[in-house]
Coordinates of C-alpha atoms in Angstrom, one line a residue:
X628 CA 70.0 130.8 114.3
X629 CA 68.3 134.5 114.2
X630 CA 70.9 137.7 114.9
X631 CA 69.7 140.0 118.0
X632 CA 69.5 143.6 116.9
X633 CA 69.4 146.0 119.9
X634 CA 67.1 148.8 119.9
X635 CA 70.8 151.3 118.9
X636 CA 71.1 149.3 115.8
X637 CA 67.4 148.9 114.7
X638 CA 67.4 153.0 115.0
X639 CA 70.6 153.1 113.1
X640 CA 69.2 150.9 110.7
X641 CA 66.1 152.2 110.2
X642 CA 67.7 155.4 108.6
X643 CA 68.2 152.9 105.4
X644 CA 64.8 153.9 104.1
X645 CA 65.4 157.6 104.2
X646 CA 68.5 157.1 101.9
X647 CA 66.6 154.7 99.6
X648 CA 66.9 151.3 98.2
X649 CA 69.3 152.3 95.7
X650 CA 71.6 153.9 98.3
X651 CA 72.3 150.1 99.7
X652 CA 75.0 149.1 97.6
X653 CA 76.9 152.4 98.1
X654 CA 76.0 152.0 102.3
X655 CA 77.8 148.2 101.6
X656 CA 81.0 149.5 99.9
X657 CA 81.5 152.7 102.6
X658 CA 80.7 150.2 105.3
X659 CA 83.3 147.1 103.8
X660 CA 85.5 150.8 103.3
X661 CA 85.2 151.0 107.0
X662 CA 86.0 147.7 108.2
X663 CA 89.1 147.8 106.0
X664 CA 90.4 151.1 106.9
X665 CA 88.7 152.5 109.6
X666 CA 86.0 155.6 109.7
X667 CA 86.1 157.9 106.9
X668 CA 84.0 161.1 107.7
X669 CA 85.0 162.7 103.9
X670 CA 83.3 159.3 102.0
X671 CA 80.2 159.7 104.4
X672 CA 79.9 163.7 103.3
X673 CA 80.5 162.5 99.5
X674 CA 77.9 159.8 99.6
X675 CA 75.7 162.1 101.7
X676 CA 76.4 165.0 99.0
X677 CA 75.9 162.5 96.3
X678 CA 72.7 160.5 97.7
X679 CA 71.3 164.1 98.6
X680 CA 70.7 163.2 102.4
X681 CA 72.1 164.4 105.6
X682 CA 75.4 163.2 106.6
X683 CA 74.0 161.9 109.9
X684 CA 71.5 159.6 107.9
X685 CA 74.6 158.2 106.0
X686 CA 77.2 158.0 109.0
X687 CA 74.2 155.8 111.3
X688 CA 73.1 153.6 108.2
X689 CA 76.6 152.8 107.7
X690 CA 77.3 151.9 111.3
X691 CA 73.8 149.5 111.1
X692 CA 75.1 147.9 108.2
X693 CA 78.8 147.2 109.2
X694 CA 76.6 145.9 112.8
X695 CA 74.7 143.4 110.7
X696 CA 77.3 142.2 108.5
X697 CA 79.8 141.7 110.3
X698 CA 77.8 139.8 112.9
X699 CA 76.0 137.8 110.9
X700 CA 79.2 136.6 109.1
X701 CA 80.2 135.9 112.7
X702 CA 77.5 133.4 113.2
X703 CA 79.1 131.6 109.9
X704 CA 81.8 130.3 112.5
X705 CA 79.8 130.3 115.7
X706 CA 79.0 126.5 114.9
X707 CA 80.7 124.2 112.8
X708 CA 79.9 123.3 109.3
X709 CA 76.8 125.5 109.8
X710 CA 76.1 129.4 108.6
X711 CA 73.6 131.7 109.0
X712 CA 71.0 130.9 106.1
X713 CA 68.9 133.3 104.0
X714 CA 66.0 132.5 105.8
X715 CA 67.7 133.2 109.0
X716 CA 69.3 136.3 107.9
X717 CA 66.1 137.6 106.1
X718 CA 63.7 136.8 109.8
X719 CA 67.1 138.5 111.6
X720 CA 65.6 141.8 109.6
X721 CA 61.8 141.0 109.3
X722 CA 61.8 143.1 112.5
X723 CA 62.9 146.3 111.1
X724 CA 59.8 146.7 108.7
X725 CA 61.6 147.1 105.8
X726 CA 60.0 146.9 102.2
X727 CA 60.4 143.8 100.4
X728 CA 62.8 145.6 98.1
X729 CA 65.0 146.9 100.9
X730 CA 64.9 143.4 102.5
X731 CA 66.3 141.8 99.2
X732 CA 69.1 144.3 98.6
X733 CA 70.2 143.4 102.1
X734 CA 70.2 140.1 102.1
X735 CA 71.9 140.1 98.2
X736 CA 74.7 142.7 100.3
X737 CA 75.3 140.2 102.7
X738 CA 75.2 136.9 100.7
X739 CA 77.8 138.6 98.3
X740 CA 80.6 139.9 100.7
X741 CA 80.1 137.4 104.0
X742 CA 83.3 135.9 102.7
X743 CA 85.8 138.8 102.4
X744 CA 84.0 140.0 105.7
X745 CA 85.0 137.2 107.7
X746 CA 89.0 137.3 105.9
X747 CA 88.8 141.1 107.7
X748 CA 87.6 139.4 111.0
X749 CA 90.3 136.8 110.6
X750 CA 92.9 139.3 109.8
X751 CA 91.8 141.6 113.3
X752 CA 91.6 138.8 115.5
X753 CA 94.9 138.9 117.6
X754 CA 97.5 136.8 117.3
X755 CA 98.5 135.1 121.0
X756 CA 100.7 132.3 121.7
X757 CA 99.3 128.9 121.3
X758 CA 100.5 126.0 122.9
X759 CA 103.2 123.3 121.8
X760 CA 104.4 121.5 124.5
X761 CA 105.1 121.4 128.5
X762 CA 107.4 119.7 130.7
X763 CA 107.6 119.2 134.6
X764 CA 109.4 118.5 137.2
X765 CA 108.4 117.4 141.1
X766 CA 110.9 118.5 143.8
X767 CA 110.7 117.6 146.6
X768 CA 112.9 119.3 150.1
X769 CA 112.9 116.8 152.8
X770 CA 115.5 118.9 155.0
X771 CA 117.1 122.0 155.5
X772 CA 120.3 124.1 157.9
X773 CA 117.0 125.3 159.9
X774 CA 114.2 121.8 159.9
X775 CA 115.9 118.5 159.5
X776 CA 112.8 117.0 158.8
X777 CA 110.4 118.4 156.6
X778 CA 108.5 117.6 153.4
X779 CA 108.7 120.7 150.7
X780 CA 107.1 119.7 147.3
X781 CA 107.8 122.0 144.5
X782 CA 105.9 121.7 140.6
X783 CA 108.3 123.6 138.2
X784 CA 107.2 123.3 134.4
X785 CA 108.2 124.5 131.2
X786 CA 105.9 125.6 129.1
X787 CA 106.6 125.9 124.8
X788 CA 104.5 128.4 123.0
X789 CA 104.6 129.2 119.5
X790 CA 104.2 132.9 118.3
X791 CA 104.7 134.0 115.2
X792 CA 106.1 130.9 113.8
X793 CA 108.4 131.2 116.5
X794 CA 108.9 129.4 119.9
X795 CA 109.2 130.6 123.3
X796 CA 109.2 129.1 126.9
X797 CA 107.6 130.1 130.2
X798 CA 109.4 128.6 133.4
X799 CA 106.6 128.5 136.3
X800 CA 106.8 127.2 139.5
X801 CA 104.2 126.3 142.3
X802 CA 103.4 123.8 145.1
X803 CA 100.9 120.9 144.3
X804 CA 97.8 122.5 146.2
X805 CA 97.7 125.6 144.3
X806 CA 98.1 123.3 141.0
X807 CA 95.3 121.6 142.6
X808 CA 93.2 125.0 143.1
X809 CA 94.3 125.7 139.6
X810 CA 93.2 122.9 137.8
X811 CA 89.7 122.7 139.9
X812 CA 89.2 126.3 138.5
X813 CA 90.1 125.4 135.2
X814 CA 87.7 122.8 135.4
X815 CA 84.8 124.9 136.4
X816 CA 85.7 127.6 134.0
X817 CA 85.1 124.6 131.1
X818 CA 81.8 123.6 132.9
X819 CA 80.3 127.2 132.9
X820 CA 81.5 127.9 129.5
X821 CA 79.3 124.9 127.8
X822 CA 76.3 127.0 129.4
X823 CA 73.9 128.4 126.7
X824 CA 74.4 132.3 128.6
X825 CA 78.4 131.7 128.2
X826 CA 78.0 130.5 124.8
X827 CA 76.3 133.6 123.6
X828 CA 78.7 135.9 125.6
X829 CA 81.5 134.6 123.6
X830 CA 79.7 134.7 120.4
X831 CA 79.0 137.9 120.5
X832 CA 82.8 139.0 121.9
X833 CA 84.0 137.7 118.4

């Protein structure tokens, strides 16, 4: 399970070099920094001041490595009971040409803050309304002032959501062929979404 770097990244990656090997674990915390709190141009022109390269080279290593954390702790919950491996994470970067030393301190980076990365995922994810319960109802008009005869089915549910430990409830009403139309679109949403191209879509939405 190898993470895709597009040719952006790689190039903002590739400025890791030019701050040195030792400038990793300072990249790490302003990047974990950034995640947290959002940018923070004063840190990048302290480190930059501090590492003695230009701010730019700072900023764009920072932005590859909050990329490559953040989505390879992503692929920790992409499958169940399964994580990206050091072997996995270590061929993900083979492709950047980094020293030996540079690839260690990376993977070392990763290996010891994939787990407060994903509790910052977590706590960014939005919280919608998941469901708790439905109930429905069939009417059906046989006659009216204007047609004495007629056959009018109605589908009026109830639908109980929870949000934020609370609950609330959604009255909807249709006829039985848009249900219909609605459920055989439902239906074919499910089928395309067990196709690999879906799958990675949505992977890489998370």
């Amino acid at each position: 399970m190898l993470l895709v770097l597009s040719a952006e990244h790689r190039a903002h990656l590739g400025c890791l070099p030019r701050a040195g090997g030792a400038a990793i674990g300072e990249l790490g915390r302003l990047a974990l920094e950034q995640l947290r709190r959002g940018a923070a141009p004063r840190a990048c022109e302290t480190a930059a001041r501090k590492l003695n390269v230009g701010v730019d080279t700072i900023q764009h290593g920072v932005e590859g490595l909050m990329y490559l954390l953040t989505e390879s702790s992503k692929l920790m919950a992409s499958i169940p009971f399964r994580k990206i491996s050091e072997v996995d994470f270590q061929d993900s970067i083979h492709v950047l040409g980094f020293s030996d030393e540079l690839n260690k301190s990376l993977l070392q980076l990763y290996l010891d803050n994939r787990k407060e990365i994903r509790s910052i995922l977590g706590e960014l994810v939005p919280r919608l309304p998941s469901y708790h319960s439905l109930e429905w109802r069939l009417d059906v008009q046989l006659a009216s002032r204007s047609l004495r005869q007629q056959i009018k089915p109605a589908v009026t549910m109830k639908l109980h959501l929870n949000q934020n430990e609370d609950q609330t409830a959604q009255v909807l009403q249709t006829d039985p062929a848009t249900l219909l139309h609605l459920i055989q679109q439902l239906e074919q949403a499910l089928g395309e979404m067990k196709m690999n191209h879906c799958r990675r879509i949505v992977r890489n939405m998370k």
